[in-house]
XYZ file of C-alpha atoms in Angstrom:
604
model
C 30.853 -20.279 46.935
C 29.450 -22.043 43.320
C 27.372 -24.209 43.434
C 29.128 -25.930 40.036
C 32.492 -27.890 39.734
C 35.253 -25.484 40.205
C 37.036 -25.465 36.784
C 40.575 -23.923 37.486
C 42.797 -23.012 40.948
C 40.479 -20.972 43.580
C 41.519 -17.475 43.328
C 41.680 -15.429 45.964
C 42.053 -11.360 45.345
C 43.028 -9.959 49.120
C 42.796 -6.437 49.274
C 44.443 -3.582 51.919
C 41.710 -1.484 53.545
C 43.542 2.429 51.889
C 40.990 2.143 48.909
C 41.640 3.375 45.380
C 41.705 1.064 42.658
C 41.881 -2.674 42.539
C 44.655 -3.737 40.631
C 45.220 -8.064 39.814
C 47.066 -8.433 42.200
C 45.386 -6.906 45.145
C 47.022 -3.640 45.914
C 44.802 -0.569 46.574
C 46.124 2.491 45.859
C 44.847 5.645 48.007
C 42.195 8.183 46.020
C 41.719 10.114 49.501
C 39.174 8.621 51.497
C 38.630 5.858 53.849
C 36.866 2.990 54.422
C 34.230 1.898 57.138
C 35.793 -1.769 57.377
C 36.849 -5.145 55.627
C 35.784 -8.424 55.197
C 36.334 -11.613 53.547
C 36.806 -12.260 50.302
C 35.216 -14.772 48.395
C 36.838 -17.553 45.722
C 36.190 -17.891 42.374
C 34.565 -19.349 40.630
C 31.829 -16.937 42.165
C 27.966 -16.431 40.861
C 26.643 -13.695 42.384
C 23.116 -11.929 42.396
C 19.957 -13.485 42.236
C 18.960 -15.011 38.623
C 15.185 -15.211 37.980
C 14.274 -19.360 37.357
C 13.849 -20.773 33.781
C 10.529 -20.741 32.660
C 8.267 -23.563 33.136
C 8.275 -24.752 29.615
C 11.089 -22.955 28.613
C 11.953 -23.220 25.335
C 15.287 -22.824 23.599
C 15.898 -19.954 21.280
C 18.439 -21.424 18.671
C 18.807 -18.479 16.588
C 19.228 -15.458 18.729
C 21.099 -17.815 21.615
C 23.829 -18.188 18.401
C 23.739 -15.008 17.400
C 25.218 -14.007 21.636
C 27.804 -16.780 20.562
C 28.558 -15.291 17.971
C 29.044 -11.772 19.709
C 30.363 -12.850 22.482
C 33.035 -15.188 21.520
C 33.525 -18.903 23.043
C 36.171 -19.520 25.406
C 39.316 -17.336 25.479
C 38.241 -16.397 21.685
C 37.257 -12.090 21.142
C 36.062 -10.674 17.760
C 38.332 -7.807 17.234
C 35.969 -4.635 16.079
C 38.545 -1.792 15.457
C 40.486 -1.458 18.783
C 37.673 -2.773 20.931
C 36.941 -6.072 21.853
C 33.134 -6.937 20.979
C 32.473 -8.642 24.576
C 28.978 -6.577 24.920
C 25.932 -7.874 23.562
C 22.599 -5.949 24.150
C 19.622 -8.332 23.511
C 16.515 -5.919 23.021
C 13.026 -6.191 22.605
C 8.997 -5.906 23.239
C 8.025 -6.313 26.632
C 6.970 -9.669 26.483
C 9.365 -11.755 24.493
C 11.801 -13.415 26.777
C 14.180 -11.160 26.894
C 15.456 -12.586 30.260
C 14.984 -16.140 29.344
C 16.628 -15.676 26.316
C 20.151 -14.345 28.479
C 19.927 -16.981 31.257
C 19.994 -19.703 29.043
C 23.132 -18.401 27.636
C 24.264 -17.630 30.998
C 24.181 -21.510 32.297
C 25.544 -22.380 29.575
C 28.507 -20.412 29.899
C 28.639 -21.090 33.885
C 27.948 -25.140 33.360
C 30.676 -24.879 30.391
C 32.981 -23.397 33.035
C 33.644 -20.928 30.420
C 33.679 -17.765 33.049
C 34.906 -17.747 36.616
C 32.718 -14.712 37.698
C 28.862 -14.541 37.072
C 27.422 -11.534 37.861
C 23.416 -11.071 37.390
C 22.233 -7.503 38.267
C 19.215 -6.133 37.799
C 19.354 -3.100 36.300
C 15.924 -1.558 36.963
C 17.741 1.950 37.952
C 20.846 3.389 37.966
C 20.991 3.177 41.862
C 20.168 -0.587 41.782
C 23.363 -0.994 39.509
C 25.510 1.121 41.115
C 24.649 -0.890 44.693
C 24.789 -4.169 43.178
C 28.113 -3.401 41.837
C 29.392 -1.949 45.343
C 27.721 -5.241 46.627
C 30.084 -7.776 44.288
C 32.816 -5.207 44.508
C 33.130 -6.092 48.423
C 32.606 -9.772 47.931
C 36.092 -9.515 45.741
C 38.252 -6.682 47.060
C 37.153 -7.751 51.319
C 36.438 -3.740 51.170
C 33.239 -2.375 51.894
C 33.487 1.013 50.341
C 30.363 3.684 52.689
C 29.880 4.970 49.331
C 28.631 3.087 46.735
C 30.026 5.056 43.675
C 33.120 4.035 44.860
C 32.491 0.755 45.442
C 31.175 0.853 41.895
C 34.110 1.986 40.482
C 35.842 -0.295 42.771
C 34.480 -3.336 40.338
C 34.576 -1.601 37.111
C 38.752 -1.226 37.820
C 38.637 -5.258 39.211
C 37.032 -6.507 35.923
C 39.318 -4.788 33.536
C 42.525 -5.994 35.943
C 41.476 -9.370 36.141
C 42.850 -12.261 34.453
C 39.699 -14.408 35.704
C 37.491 -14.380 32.682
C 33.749 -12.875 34.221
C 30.274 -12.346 33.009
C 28.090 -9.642 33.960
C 24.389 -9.880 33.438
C 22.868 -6.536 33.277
C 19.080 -7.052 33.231
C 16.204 -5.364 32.252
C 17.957 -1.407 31.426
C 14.725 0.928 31.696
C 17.276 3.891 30.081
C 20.629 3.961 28.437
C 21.292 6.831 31.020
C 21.330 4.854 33.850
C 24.469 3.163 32.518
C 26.607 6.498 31.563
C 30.012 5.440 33.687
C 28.628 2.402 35.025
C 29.411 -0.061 31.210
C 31.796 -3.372 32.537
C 34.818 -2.563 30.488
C 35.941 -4.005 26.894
C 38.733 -6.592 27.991
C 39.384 -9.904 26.239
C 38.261 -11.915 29.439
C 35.405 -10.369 29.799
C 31.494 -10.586 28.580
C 28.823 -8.341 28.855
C 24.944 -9.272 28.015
C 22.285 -6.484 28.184
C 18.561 -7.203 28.359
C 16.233 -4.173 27.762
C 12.953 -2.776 25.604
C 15.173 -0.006 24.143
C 17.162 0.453 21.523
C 18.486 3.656 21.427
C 22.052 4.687 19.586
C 23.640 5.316 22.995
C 23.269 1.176 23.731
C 25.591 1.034 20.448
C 29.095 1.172 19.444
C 32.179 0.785 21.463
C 32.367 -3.093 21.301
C 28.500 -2.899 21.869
C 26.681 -5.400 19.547
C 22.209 -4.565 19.658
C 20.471 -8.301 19.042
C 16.583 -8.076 18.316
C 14.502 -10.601 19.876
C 11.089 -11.463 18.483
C 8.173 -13.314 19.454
C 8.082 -17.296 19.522
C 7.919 -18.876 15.751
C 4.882 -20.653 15.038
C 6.541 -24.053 16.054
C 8.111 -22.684 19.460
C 4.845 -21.060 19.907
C 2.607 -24.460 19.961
C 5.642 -26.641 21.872
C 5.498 -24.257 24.512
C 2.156 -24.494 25.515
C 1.667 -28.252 24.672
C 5.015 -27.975 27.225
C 2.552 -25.527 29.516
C -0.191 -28.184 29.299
C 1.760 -31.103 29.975
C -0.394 -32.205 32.842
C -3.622 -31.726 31.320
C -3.052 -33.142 27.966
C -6.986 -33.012 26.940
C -6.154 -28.872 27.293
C -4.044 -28.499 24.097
C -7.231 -28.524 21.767
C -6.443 -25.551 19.505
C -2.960 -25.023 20.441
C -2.079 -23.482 16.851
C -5.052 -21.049 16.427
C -4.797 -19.885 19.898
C -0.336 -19.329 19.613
C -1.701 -17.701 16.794
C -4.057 -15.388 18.112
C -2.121 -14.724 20.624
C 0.836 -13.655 18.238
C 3.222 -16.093 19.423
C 4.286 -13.570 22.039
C 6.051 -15.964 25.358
C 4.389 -13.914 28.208
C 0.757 -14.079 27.059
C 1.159 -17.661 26.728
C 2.777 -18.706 29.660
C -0.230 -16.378 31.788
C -2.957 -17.821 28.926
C -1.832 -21.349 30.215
C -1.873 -20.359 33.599
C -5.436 -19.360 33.212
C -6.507 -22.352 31.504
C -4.800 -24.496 34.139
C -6.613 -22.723 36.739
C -10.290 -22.712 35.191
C -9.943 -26.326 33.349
C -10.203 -24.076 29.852
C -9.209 -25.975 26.291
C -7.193 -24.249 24.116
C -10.332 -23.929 21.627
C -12.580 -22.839 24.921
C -9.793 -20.156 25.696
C -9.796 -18.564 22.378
C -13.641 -18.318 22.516
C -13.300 -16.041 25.363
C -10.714 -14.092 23.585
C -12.939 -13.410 20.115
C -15.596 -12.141 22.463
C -14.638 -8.463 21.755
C -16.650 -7.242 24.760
C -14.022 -9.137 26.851
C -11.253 -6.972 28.520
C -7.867 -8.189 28.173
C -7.435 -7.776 31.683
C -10.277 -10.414 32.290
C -8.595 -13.252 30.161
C -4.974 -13.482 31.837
C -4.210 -14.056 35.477
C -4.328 -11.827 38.573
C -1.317 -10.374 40.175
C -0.918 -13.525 42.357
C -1.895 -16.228 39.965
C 1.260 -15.137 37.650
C 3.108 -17.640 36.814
C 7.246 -18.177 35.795
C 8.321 -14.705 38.569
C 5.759 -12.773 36.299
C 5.764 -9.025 38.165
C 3.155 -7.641 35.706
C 0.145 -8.711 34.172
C 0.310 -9.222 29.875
C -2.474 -5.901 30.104
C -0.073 -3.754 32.149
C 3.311 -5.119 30.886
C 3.818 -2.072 28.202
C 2.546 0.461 30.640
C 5.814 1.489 31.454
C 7.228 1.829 28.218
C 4.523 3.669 27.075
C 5.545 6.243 29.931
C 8.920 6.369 28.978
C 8.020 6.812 25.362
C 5.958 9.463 26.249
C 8.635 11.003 28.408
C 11.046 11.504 25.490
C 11.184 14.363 23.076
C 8.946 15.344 21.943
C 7.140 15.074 25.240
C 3.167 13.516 25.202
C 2.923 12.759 22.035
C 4.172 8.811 22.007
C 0.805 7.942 23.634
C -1.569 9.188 20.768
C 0.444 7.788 17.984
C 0.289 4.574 19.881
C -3.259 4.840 20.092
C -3.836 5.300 16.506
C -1.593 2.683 15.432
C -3.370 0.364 17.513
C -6.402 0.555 15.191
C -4.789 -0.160 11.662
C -3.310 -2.990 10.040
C -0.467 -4.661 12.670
C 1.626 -5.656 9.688
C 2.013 -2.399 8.331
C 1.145 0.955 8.278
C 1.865 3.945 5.884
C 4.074 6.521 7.700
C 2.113 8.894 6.521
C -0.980 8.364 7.979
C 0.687 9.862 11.046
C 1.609 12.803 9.775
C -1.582 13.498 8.205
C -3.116 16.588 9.616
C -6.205 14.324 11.287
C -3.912 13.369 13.348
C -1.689 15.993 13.810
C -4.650 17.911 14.771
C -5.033 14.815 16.962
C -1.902 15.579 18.970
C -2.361 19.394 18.892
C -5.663 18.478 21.005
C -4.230 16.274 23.102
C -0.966 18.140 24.301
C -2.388 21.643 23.706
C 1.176 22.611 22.057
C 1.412 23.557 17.497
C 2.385 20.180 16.712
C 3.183 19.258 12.862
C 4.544 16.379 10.851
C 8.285 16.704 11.774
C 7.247 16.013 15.286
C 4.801 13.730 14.798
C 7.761 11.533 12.771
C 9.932 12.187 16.264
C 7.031 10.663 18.107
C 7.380 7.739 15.914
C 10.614 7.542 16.568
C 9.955 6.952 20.400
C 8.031 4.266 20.222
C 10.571 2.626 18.240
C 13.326 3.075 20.253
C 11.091 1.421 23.303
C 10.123 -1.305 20.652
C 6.689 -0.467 20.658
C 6.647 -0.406 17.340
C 9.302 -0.987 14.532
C 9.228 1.612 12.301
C 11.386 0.135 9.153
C 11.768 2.872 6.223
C 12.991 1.899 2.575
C 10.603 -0.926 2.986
C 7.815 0.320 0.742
C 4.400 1.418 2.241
C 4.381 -0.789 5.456
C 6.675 1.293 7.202
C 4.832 0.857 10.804
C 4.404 -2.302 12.934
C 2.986 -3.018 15.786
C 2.233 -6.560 17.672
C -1.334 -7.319 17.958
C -1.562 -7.646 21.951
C 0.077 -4.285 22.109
C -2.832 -2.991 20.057
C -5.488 -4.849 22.166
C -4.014 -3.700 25.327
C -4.202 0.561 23.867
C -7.588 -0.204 22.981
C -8.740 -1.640 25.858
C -7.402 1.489 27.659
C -9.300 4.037 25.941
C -12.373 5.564 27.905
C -15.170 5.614 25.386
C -14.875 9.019 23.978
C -11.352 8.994 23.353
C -11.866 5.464 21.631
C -14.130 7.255 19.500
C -12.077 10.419 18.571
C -9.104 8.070 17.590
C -11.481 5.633 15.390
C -12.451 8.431 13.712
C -9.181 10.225 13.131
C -7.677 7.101 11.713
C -10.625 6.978 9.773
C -10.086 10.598 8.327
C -6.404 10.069 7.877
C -6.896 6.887 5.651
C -9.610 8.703 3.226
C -7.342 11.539 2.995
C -4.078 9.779 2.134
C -5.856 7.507 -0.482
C -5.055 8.656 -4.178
C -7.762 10.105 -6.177
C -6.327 7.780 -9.219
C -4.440 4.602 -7.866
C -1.352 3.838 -9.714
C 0.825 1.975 -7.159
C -1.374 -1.569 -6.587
C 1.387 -1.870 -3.587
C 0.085 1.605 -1.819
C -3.926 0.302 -2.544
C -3.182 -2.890 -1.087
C -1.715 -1.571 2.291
C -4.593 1.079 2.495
C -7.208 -1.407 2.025
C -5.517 -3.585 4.658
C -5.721 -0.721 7.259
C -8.858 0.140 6.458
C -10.189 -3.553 6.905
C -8.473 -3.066 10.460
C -9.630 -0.668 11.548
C -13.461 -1.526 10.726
C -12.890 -4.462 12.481
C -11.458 -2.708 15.347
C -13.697 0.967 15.825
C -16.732 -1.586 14.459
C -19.810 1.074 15.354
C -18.171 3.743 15.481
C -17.761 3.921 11.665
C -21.487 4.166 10.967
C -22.704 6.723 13.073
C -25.242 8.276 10.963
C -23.571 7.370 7.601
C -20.732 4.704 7.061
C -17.734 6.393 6.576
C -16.124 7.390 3.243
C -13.266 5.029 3.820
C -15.503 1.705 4.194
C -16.822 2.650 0.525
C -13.091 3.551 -0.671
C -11.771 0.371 -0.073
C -14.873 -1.598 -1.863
C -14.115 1.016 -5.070
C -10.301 -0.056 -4.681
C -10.914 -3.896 -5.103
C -12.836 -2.722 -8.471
C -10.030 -0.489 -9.872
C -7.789 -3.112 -9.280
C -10.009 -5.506 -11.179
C -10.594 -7.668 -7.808
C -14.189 -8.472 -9.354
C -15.180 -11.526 -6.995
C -13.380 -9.796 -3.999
C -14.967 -6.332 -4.846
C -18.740 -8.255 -4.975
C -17.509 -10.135 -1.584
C -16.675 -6.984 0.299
C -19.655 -5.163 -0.826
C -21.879 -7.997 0.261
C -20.461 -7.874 3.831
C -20.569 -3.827 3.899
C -24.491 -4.360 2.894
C -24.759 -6.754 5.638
C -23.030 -4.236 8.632
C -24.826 -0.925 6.354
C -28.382 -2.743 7.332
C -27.056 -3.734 11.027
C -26.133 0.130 11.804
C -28.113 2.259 10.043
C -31.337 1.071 7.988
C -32.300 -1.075 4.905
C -33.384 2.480 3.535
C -30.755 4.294 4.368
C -28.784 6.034 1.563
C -25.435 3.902 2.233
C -26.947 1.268 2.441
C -28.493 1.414 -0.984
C -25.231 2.878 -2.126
C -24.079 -1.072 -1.219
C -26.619 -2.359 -3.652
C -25.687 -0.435 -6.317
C -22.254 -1.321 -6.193
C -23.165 -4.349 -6.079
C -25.497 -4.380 -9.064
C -22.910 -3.123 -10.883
C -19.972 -5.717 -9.947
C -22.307 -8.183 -11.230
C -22.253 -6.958 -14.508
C -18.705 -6.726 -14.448
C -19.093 -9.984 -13.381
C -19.997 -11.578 -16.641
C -24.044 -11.105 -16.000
C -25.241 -7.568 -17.519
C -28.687 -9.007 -17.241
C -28.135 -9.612 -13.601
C -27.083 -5.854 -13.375
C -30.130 -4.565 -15.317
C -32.700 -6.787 -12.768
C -30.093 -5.383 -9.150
C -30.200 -2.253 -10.424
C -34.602 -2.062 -11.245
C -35.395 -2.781 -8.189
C -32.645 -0.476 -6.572
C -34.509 2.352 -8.688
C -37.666 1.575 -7.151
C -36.203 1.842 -3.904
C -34.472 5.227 -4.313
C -37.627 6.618 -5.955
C -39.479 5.314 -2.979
C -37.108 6.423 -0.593
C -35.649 9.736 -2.062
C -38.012 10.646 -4.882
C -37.416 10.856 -8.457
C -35.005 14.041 -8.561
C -32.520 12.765 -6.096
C -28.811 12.876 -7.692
C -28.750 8.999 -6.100
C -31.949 7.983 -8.091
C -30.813 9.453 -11.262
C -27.151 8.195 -10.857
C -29.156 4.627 -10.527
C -30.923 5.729 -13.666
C -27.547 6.083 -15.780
C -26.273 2.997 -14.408
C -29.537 0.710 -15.804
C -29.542 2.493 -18.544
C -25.743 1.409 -19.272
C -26.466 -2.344 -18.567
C -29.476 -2.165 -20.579
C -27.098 -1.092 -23.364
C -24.694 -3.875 -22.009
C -27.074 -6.391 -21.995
C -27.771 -6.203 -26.095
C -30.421 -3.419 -26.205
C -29.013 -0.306 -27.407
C -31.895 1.549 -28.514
C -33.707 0.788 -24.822
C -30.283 2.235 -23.433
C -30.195 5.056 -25.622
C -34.208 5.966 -25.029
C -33.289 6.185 -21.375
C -30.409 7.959 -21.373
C -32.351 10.776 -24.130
C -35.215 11.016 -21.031
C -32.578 10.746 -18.315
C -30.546 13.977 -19.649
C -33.290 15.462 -19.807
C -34.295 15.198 -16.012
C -30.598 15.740 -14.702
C -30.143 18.968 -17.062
C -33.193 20.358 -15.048
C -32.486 19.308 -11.669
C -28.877 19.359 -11.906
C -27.634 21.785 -14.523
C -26.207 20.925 -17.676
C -22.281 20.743 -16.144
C -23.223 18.748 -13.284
C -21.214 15.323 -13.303
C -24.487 12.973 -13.785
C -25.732 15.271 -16.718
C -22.069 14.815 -18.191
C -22.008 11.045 -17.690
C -25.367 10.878 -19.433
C -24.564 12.698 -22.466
C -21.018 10.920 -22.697
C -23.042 7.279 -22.535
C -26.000 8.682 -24.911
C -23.180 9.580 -27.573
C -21.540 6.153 -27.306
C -24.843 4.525 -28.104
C -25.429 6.433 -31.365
C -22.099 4.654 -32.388
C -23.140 1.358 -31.159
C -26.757 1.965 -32.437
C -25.267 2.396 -36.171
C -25.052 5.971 -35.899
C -21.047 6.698 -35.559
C -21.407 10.086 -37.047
C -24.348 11.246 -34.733
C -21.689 9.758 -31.922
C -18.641 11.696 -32.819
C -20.698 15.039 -32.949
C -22.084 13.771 -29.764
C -18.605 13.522 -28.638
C -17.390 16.944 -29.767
């Protein structure tokens, strides 16, 4: 029986025991077979299954909670969508956002409303755990108690489009769109449907079928649930809004972050000093198995796990893993499409699967994780085609035995240098790159400066310059020095490469005397280091000798440049790059010097 007010006359649907198809009013006509036995049949109003509890500090989701309103009509009103009543609405998302909250609030709503005489919750794990729950209510209603549950499936399916009792079925949690093929309540203007899953495939669309996207908490949802969480320890909510944030306002790792801070007496601020400590697991900053809080039945680290697999099942077959693993070192907010269709990291997948992989597959990978909402892959929208929540990227990382963490790092690594234009002309496309790149040194760390720093790290300083980001340019390279001296060596060649760079953005700074001074003593440490016919110590020798010029002493500039070409057209040949550059400053000196006619035959 409810356990609400009953809203309306009990209804009671008494069924023969020949089978066949339930029709309103009760009769069973025979589809030639029998049936073990009958047995009672309950009244309506009737809630059956077993709904998981609300949430702890639950906390309302306005928008998308409308937005099922709006789908599913109010009351005895349908939204007409061609010939098909649009009862069905499939409420989708990352493991991890409240999917299931998010449909049993509107659920009690509906029941408390007495909107619905039937509530059905099934969950939906499998297609056998459908079709049983289905025979299951089908028995409760008909009083027949089909020995095979296809039939008693079917059984229900022909009850709920009979009925004049207006019903709601939950289906929750849908691993795959597969399981449902035959199995979909029917489109009837009593009737509602509501969906939870992490897919979003086409087949979960169309015929009355509406898909709703559910995202993480908003900042503000994100801080009242945990000052909700932390209710009883008040003292605990310290940091509430850096930590939400950190934790990407995502519902699960906050309820099992509160639950851990409950348990050890953590603040919010002591909490996310645990979580910046990169040589933390994940797995060691959210409960165990039996410390999980709200009905949990997985950990925030394993949660994805099975998506993962099931992205990875799909066509084509073992590639949804990599990708995953790549993404999970760039920029969260957006990645170029095109990074993973680079041949790094198609050569990547060809490696990992052992199969000729190329860029049309790779795009089908993408595609995967999409439709599992491991990432959203949004095209039309400019360069950040690729997103991915932060957590997700943590947990991929974590995963990765130390090798394969390396091999990805420096993939991605590859795949950035190689995608960046020779000549930027979009600032949009240098933006995003330098983004990614900033993510990913953050992320691979080390790994990035194993015997050299990698190209990329220097790209992305030379892209702030070309985009005449002076004060960000000097700021980067001043932080590059700093991790060039950690990794490698005061002396070593990148790291020198930092100085000069930064020499230089201090003349474009406003200070050519500044660069002359940077860049003296940076010659006396490349002709200590690498001698005086290095291409590094005469490419410093250029560069003082242009400041020099900068700085108000042309002749000085022009002396040096006269010895310099000298000493690069015997080292380095007379069409080598540096001996070029020489010449091309030594001419534009003569003009500068008085000389314009000595600088246009200099020119020609």
């Amino acid at each position: 029986m409810s356990d609400r007010p009953v809203h309306g006359a009990t209804v009671n649907y008494v069924a023969a025991d020949t089978g066949g198809d339930v029709a309103q009013s009760g009769a069973i006509h025979s589809d030639a077979h029998t049936y073990s036995r009958s047995r009672p049949v309950v009244s309506l109003p009737h809630r059956a299954g077993v709904p998981p509890q609300q949430a702890t500090a639950f906390q309302h989701r306005p928008r998308t909670t409308q937005l099922l309103e709006q789908v599913l009509g109010r009351g005895d009103a349908a939204v007409l969508a061609g010939s098909s009543w649009v009862r069905t609405g499939v409420v989708s998302g990352l493991g991890g956002v409240g999917k299931t909250q998010v449909a049993l609030d509107y659920a009690e709503r509906v029941w408390r409303g007495g909107e619905v005489g039937l509530w059905a919750w099934i969950t939906a794990g499998s297609r056998e755990a459908i079709v049983s729950s289905y025979a299951r209510l089908a028995s409760d209603l008909t009083g027949i108690e089909d020995p095979d549950p296809e039939h008693g499936a079917r059984r229900l399916l022909a009850w709920l489009a009979a009925t004049a009792e207006r019903w709601l079925v939950v289906l929750d949690d849908v691993q795959n769109p597969a399981d449902l093929r035959g199995l979909w309540p029917p489109a009837t203007p009593t009737g509602r449907v509501v969906v939870t899953t992490r897919r979003r495939d086409a087949a979960l669309r169309g015929n009355g079928r509406h898909l709703i996207g559910v995202d993480t908490f908003t900042p503000a949802e994100a801080e009242a649930y945990l000052h909700a969480a932390l209710a009883d320890q008040p003292a605990l909510r310290d940091g509430a809004v850096k930590l939400a944030a950190e934790l990407g306002h995502l519902p699960l790792a906050l309820a099992q972050a509160g639950a851990y801070m409950l348990d050890r007496d953590l603040s919010c601020t002591d909490y996310l000093a645990r979580w910046t400590d990169r040589r933390r697991n994940l797995e060691s900053l959210f409960p165990e198995f039996d410390e999980l809080p709200d009905e949990h039945r997985a950990t925030v680290a394993a949660t994805w796990s099975l998506s993962v697999e099931q992205a990875n099942q799909l066509e084509p077959a073992g590639i949804a893993a990599t990708l995953l693993e790549v993404a999970s070192m760039l920029d969260p907010n957006g990645i170029p499409s095109d990074v993973f269709t680079a041949p790094p990291i198609t050569d990547l997948l060809v490696q990992s699967t052992g199969r000729k992989l190329g860029a049309e597959q790779a795009r089908d990978g993408l595609r995967c994780l999409h439709r599992l909402n491991l990432i959203t892959v949004t095209p039309g929208t400019g360069q950040r085609t690729v997103r991915v929540h932060a957590l997700v990227q943590r947990t991929t990382r974590d995963a990765l035995p130390a090798e394969r963490f390396v091999t990805v790092a420096r993939a991605a690594a590859d795949t950035l240098q190689r995608i960046w234009p020779e000549i930027e002309r979009d600032a949009a496309l240098g933006q995003v790159l330098r983004a990614n790149t900033d993510a990913l040194a953050d992320a691979a760390g080390e790994h990035l400066w194993e015997r050299y720093g990698h190209e990329v790290l220097f790209l992305a300083g030379n892209s702030l310059r070309g985009a005449g980001l002076v004060a960000e340019a000097k700021d980067y390279f001043r932080r590059l020095h700093i991790t060039a001296t950690q990794h490698l060596h005061p002396d070593h060649p990148d790291t020198l490469t930092t100085l000069g760079n930064l020499a230089a953005l201090r003349g474009e700074a406003g200070d050519p005397a500044g660069a002359v001074a940077a860049f003296e003593e940076l010659l006396a440490d490349r002709l200590r280091v690498l001698g005086p016919d290095h291409p590094d110590t005469l490419g410093t020798r250029n560069n003082l000798a242009r400041w020099r010029g900068e700085s108000g002493d042309p002749a000085g500039a022009a002396s040096a440049f006269e010895k310099l070409l000298a000493d690069t057209s015997r080292v380095l040949g007379r069409d080598h790059p540096i001996t070029l550059t020489a010449r091309n400053n030594l001419a534009a000196l003569r003009g500068e010097a008085g000389d314009p006619a000595g600088a246009v035959a200099a020119f020609e």
